[in-house]
Amino acid sequence: MWSTPVGISVSPFLHPQSPPTNLNQLSFLPSKGPLPNKAGVCKASQVVDLFSTVSPDVFVREARLEDCWEIAETHCSSFFPEYSFPLDFVLRIDRILALVVGLSVPNGCHRTCLVAVIGSSGNETLFGIEEFRIGGFDTRLSLNKGYVAGILTVDTVADFLPRRKPMRQRRTGIAYISNVAVRENFRRKGIAKRLMAKAESQARSWGCRSMALHCDLNNPGAMKLYKDQGFKCINVPEGAKWPQPKTSPHINFTFMMKLLNPPSLSAA
């Protein structure tokens, strides 16, 4: 059974030491018509929201151990809604295992799963005195942890980025966005935009120069969301075998990138 990693990472083909100063210098992919929906294909058009209004009781934070099942439920119900028991249950278990294992990253890399929680301010009472971690998770348990309505993964691992020659080194300075999903009942409330904003803040805190992602070309809603957030389609060089997310073979991806401008310095 194929499995989509919880966190994946890519980078543009430009050398990390010489990043472009203007995305207009890069060529873009031509627009393509919609692809037919097929069983097993990620229903990516179902997992983004387009409106700016945000529910006042939505709080975005890093995922915790107790969020694992709801994260898996959000992921599978968004990307694989046509699957039924027992396959849907197996997929959720697979997601949980990938989530725990995937948040252990190589030295010098980062990976974080963000969750948009309904009904939690982030200041709730917690069980336990000492904090400890399993994989990439804070294991504190909450009396009122809220309900996970949306998820997003951001990392700098560069799993889905062509390596730098000749030593095939990982690309650096790029934060990669993946697995953006919002539960059906909470769409069109700006949750995806809030998750993206939090991910950008996280990327800046890691010192990243840019952000990147793959988007399904059969997903006009997601394309609009990312373009509204400043992402642009980047043309993959002809004949280049760039790695892509390991999903259904029927998915046709475009690579998108956003440059992160350095914080403006206030006048002395």
CSV table of C-alpha atoms in Angstrom, one decimal:
chain,number,residue,atom,x,y,z
A,1,MET,CA,0.0,0.0,0.0
A,2,TRP,CA,1.4,3.3,-1.0
A,3,SER,CA,1.6,6.0,1.6
A,4,THR,CA,1.9,9.8,1.5
A,5,PRO,CA,4.5,11.0,4.0
A,6,VAL,CA,3.2,13.4,6.6
A,7,GLY,CA,6.0,15.9,5.8
A,8,ILE,CA,7.8,16.3,2.5
A,9,SER,CA,10.2,18.9,1.3
A,10,VAL,CA,11.2,20.4,-2.0
A,11,SER,CA,13.2,23.4,-3.3
A,12,PRO,CA,13.5,25.3,-6.5
A,13,PHE,CA,16.2,24.3,-9.0
A,14,LEU,CA,18.2,27.5,-8.3
A,15,HIS,CA,21.4,27.1,-6.2
A,16,PRO,CA,20.5,27.9,-2.6
A,17,GLN,CA,23.5,30.3,-2.4
A,18,SER,CA,22.1,32.4,-5.3
A,19,PRO,CA,18.4,32.7,-4.7
A,20,PRO,CA,16.4,34.8,-7.2
A,21,THR,CA,15.5,38.3,-6.2
A,22,ASN,CA,12.3,38.3,-8.2
A,23,LEU,CA,10.0,35.4,-9.0
A,24,ASN,CA,9.2,37.2,-12.3
A,25,GLN,CA,12.7,36.1,-13.4
A,26,LEU,CA,11.5,32.5,-13.4
A,27,SER,CA,9.4,30.8,-16.0
A,28,PHE,CA,6.0,29.4,-15.1
A,29,LEU,CA,4.1,26.2,-16.1
A,30,PRO,CA,1.4,26.6,-18.7
A,31,SER,CA,-2.1,26.2,-17.6
A,32,LYS,CA,-3.7,22.8,-18.1
A,33,GLY,CA,-7.3,21.6,-18.2
A,34,PRO,CA,-8.9,19.7,-15.4
A,35,LEU,CA,-8.1,16.0,-15.0
A,36,PRO,CA,-10.9,13.4,-14.6
A,37,ASN,CA,-11.6,12.2,-11.1
A,38,LYS,CA,-10.7,8.6,-10.4
A,39,ALA,CA,-11.0,6.3,-7.5
A,40,GLY,CA,-8.1,6.6,-5.2
A,41,VAL,CA,-7.1,10.1,-6.4
A,42,CYS,CA,-6.7,12.7,-3.7
A,43,LYS,CA,-9.8,15.0,-3.7
A,44,ALA,CA,-7.6,18.0,-3.2
A,45,SER,CA,-10.3,20.4,-4.3
A,46,GLN,CA,-12.2,19.4,-1.2
A,47,VAL,CA,-9.5,20.4,1.3
A,48,VAL,CA,-9.1,24.1,1.0
A,49,ASP,CA,-11.2,27.1,1.9
A,50,LEU,CA,-11.3,30.3,-0.1
A,51,PHE,CA,-12.8,32.9,2.1
A,52,SER,CA,-11.0,35.3,4.5
A,53,THR,CA,-13.5,35.2,7.4
A,54,VAL,CA,-12.1,33.2,10.2
A,55,SER,CA,-14.2,31.6,13.0
A,56,PRO,CA,-13.2,33.4,16.3
A,57,ASP,CA,-12.8,30.1,18.1
A,58,VAL,CA,-10.1,28.7,15.8
A,59,PHE,CA,-6.6,28.4,17.3
A,60,VAL,CA,-3.6,27.2,15.3
A,61,ARG,CA,-0.8,25.4,17.3
A,62,GLU,CA,1.7,22.6,16.9
A,63,ALA,CA,0.3,19.1,17.0
A,64,ARG,CA,0.4,17.0,20.2
A,65,LEU,CA,0.4,13.3,20.8
A,66,GLU,CA,-3.3,13.3,21.7
A,67,ASP,CA,-4.1,14.8,18.3
A,68,CYS,CA,-2.9,11.9,16.3
A,69,TRP,CA,-6.2,10.2,15.6
A,70,GLU,CA,-8.0,13.4,14.7
A,71,ILE,CA,-5.1,14.4,12.4
A,72,ALA,CA,-5.3,11.0,10.6
A,73,GLU,CA,-9.1,11.4,10.4
A,74,THR,CA,-8.8,14.9,8.9
A,75,HIS,CA,-6.2,13.7,6.4
A,76,CYS,CA,-8.1,10.6,5.2
A,77,SER,CA,-11.6,12.1,5.1
A,78,SER,CA,-10.3,15.0,3.1
A,79,PHE,CA,-8.0,13.2,0.6
A,80,PHE,CA,-9.7,9.8,0.4
A,81,PRO,CA,-13.4,10.4,1.1
A,82,GLU,CA,-14.5,7.5,-1.1
A,83,TYR,CA,-12.7,4.8,0.9
A,84,SER,CA,-14.9,2.7,3.2
A,85,PHE,CA,-14.2,0.1,6.0
A,86,PRO,CA,-11.9,-1.6,6.4
A,87,LEU,CA,-9.6,0.3,4.0
A,88,ASP,CA,-10.4,3.6,5.6
A,89,PHE,CA,-9.5,2.3,9.0
A,90,VAL,CA,-6.2,0.9,7.7
A,91,LEU,CA,-5.4,4.2,6.1
A,92,ARG,CA,-5.9,6.0,9.4
A,93,ILE,CA,-3.6,3.7,11.2
A,94,ASP,CA,-1.0,4.2,8.4
A,95,ARG,CA,-1.3,8.0,8.8
A,96,ILE,CA,-0.7,7.8,12.5
A,97,LEU,CA,2.4,5.7,12.1
A,98,ALA,CA,3.7,8.0,9.4
A,99,LEU,CA,3.0,11.0,11.6
A,100,VAL,CA,4.9,9.7,14.5
A,101,VAL,CA,7.8,8.3,12.5
A,102,GLY,CA,7.9,11.3,10.1
A,103,LEU,CA,8.5,13.9,12.7
A,104,SER,CA,11.9,12.4,13.5
A,105,VAL,CA,14.1,14.3,11.1
A,106,PRO,CA,17.8,14.4,10.2
A,107,ASN,CA,20.1,16.7,12.2
A,108,GLY,CA,19.8,20.3,11.2
A,109,CYS,CA,16.3,19.8,9.7
A,110,HIS,CA,12.9,20.8,11.0
A,111,ARG,CA,9.4,19.3,10.6
A,112,THR,CA,6.2,20.5,12.3
A,113,CYS,CA,2.6,19.4,12.0
A,114,LEU,CA,0.2,22.3,12.6
A,115,VAL,CA,-3.4,21.9,13.7
A,116,ALA,CA,-6.3,24.3,13.6
A,117,VAL,CA,-8.3,23.6,16.7
A,118,ILE,CA,-11.9,24.5,17.4
A,119,GLY,CA,-12.9,25.3,21.0
A,120,SER,CA,-9.4,25.7,22.5
A,121,SER,CA,-7.6,28.9,23.4
A,122,GLY,CA,-4.2,27.2,23.8
A,123,ASN,CA,-4.1,28.1,27.5
A,124,GLU,CA,-6.0,25.0,28.8
A,125,THR,CA,-5.0,23.1,31.9
A,126,LEU,CA,-2.5,20.3,31.2
A,127,PHE,CA,-1.9,16.9,32.9
A,128,GLY,CA,1.6,16.2,34.2
A,129,ILE,CA,4.4,18.2,35.7
A,130,GLU,CA,7.4,17.3,33.5
A,131,GLU,CA,7.3,17.6,29.7
A,132,PHE,CA,8.7,14.8,27.4
A,133,ARG,CA,8.5,14.0,23.8
A,134,ILE,CA,7.7,11.0,21.6
A,135,GLY,CA,9.0,11.4,18.0
A,136,GLY,CA,8.2,15.1,17.3
A,137,PHE,CA,5.3,15.4,19.7
A,138,ASP,CA,4.9,17.2,23.0
A,139,THR,CA,3.2,14.5,25.1
A,140,ARG,CA,1.3,16.9,27.4
A,141,LEU,CA,-2.3,15.8,27.7
A,142,SER,CA,-5.0,18.5,27.8
A,143,LEU,CA,-8.3,18.6,29.8
A,144,ASN,CA,-9.8,20.6,26.9
A,145,LYS,CA,-7.7,20.1,23.9
A,146,GLY,CA,-10.4,21.2,21.4
A,147,TYR,CA,-11.3,19.6,18.1
A,148,VAL,CA,-8.9,19.4,15.2
A,149,ALA,CA,-10.6,21.0,12.1
A,150,GLY,CA,-7.6,21.5,9.9
A,151,ILE,CA,-4.0,20.3,9.4
A,152,LEU,CA,-0.8,21.3,7.6
A,153,THR,CA,2.8,20.1,7.7
A,154,VAL,CA,5.8,22.3,7.2
A,155,ASP,CA,9.5,21.1,7.0
A,156,THR,CA,13.0,21.7,5.8
A,157,VAL,CA,13.9,18.1,5.2
A,158,ALA,CA,14.1,18.4,1.3
A,159,ASP,CA,12.9,14.9,0.7
A,160,PHE,CA,11.2,15.9,-2.6
A,161,LEU,CA,13.9,18.2,-3.9
A,162,PRO,CA,16.6,17.4,-6.4
A,163,ARG,CA,19.9,17.1,-4.5
A,164,ARG,CA,22.8,19.4,-5.0
A,165,LYS,CA,25.6,17.9,-7.1
A,166,PRO,CA,28.1,16.4,-7.0
A,167,MET,CA,27.6,15.1,-3.4
A,168,ARG,CA,23.8,15.0,-3.6
A,169,GLN,CA,23.5,17.3,-0.6
A,170,ARG,CA,20.1,18.4,0.7
A,171,ARG,CA,18.9,21.8,-0.3
A,172,THR,CA,18.6,24.3,2.5
A,173,GLY,CA,16.7,27.4,3.4
A,174,ILE,CA,13.4,26.1,1.9
A,175,ALA,CA,10.3,25.4,4.0
A,176,TYR,CA,8.0,22.9,2.3
A,177,ILE,CA,4.2,22.9,2.8
A,178,SER,CA,2.2,19.6,2.5
A,179,ASN,CA,-1.0,17.9,3.6
A,180,VAL,CA,-3.1,21.0,3.8
A,181,ALA,CA,-6.6,19.7,4.8
A,182,VAL,CA,-9.7,21.1,6.4
A,183,ARG,CA,-12.7,19.0,7.6
A,184,GLU,CA,-15.7,19.4,5.4
A,185,ASN,CA,-17.9,21.0,8.1
A,186,PHE,CA,-15.3,23.7,8.8
A,187,ARG,CA,-14.5,24.8,5.2
A,188,ARG,CA,-15.0,28.3,3.9
A,189,LYS,CA,-14.0,29.8,7.2
A,190,GLY,CA,-10.4,30.9,6.4
A,191,ILE,CA,-8.9,28.0,8.3
A,192,ALA,CA,-6.5,27.1,5.5
A,193,LYS,CA,-5.3,30.7,5.3
A,194,ARG,CA,-4.7,30.8,9.0
A,195,LEU,CA,-2.7,27.5,8.8
A,196,MET,CA,-0.6,28.9,5.9
A,197,ALA,CA,0.1,32.1,7.8
A,198,LYS,CA,1.3,30.1,10.8
A,199,ALA,CA,3.5,28.0,8.6
A,200,GLU,CA,5.1,31.1,7.1
A,201,SER,CA,5.8,32.4,10.5
A,202,GLN,CA,7.4,29.1,11.4
A,203,ALA,CA,9.5,29.1,8.3
A,204,ARG,CA,10.8,32.6,9.1
A,205,SER,CA,11.7,31.5,12.6
A,206,TRP,CA,13.8,28.7,11.0
A,207,GLY,CA,15.6,31.3,8.9
A,208,CYS,CA,14.2,30.1,5.6
A,209,ARG,CA,14.5,32.2,2.5
A,210,SER,CA,11.5,30.8,0.6
A,211,MET,CA,8.5,28.4,0.8
A,212,ALA,CA,7.5,25.7,-1.7
A,213,LEU,CA,4.8,23.1,-2.3
A,214,HIS,CA,3.2,20.8,-4.8
A,215,CYS,CA,-0.3,21.4,-5.9
A,216,ASP,CA,-2.7,19.2,-7.9
A,217,LEU,CA,-3.5,20.8,-11.2
A,218,ASN,CA,-7.0,19.4,-10.9
A,219,ASN,CA,-7.5,21.6,-7.9
A,220,PRO,CA,-8.4,25.2,-8.9
A,221,GLY,CA,-9.5,26.0,-5.3
A,222,ALA,CA,-6.1,25.2,-3.9
A,223,MET,CA,-4.3,27.0,-6.8
A,224,LYS,CA,-6.3,30.1,-6.0
A,225,LEU,CA,-5.5,29.8,-2.3
A,226,TYR,CA,-1.8,29.5,-2.8
A,227,LYS,CA,-1.6,32.2,-5.4
A,228,ASP,CA,-3.5,34.5,-3.1
A,229,GLN,CA,-0.8,33.8,-0.5
A,230,GLY,CA,1.9,34.8,-2.9
A,231,PHE,CA,3.0,31.5,-4.4
A,232,LYS,CA,3.8,31.2,-8.1
A,233,CYS,CA,4.1,28.2,-10.4
A,234,ILE,CA,7.7,27.3,-11.3
A,235,ASN,CA,8.6,25.5,-14.5
A,236,VAL,CA,10.5,22.3,-14.1
A,237,PRO,CA,13.3,22.0,-16.6
A,238,GLU,CA,12.4,19.8,-19.6
A,239,GLY,CA,13.6,16.3,-19.0
A,240,ALA,CA,14.4,16.8,-15.4
A,241,LYS,CA,13.3,14.1,-13.0
A,242,TRP,CA,12.3,16.0,-10.0
A,243,PRO,CA,10.9,14.0,-7.1
A,244,GLN,CA,7.2,14.5,-6.4
A,245,PRO,CA,4.8,13.4,-3.6
A,246,LYS,CA,4.1,9.7,-3.6
A,247,THR,CA,0.4,9.7,-4.2
A,248,SER,CA,-1.9,8.3,-6.9
A,249,PRO,CA,-0.3,8.1,-10.4
A,250,HIS,CA,-3.3,10.0,-11.7
A,251,ILE,CA,-2.3,13.2,-9.9
A,252,ASN,CA,-0.6,15.8,-12.0
A,253,PHE,CA,1.4,18.3,-9.8
A,254,THR,CA,2.7,21.7,-10.4
A,255,PHE,CA,5.5,23.1,-8.3
A,256,MET,CA,4.9,26.4,-6.6
A,257,MET,CA,7.2,28.7,-4.6
A,258,LYS,CA,7.1,31.9,-2.6
A,259,LEU,CA,10.1,34.1,-1.7
A,260,LEU,CA,10.1,35.3,1.9
A,261,ASN,CA,11.2,38.9,2.1
A,262,PRO,CA,13.4,39.7,5.1
A,263,PRO,CA,11.7,41.8,7.8
A,264,SER,CA,11.9,45.5,7.1
A,265,LEU,CA,14.3,47.3,9.4
A,266,SER,CA,12.8,50.3,11.2
A,267,ALA,CA,14.5,53.6,10.7
A,268,ALA,CA,17.1,54.5,13.2
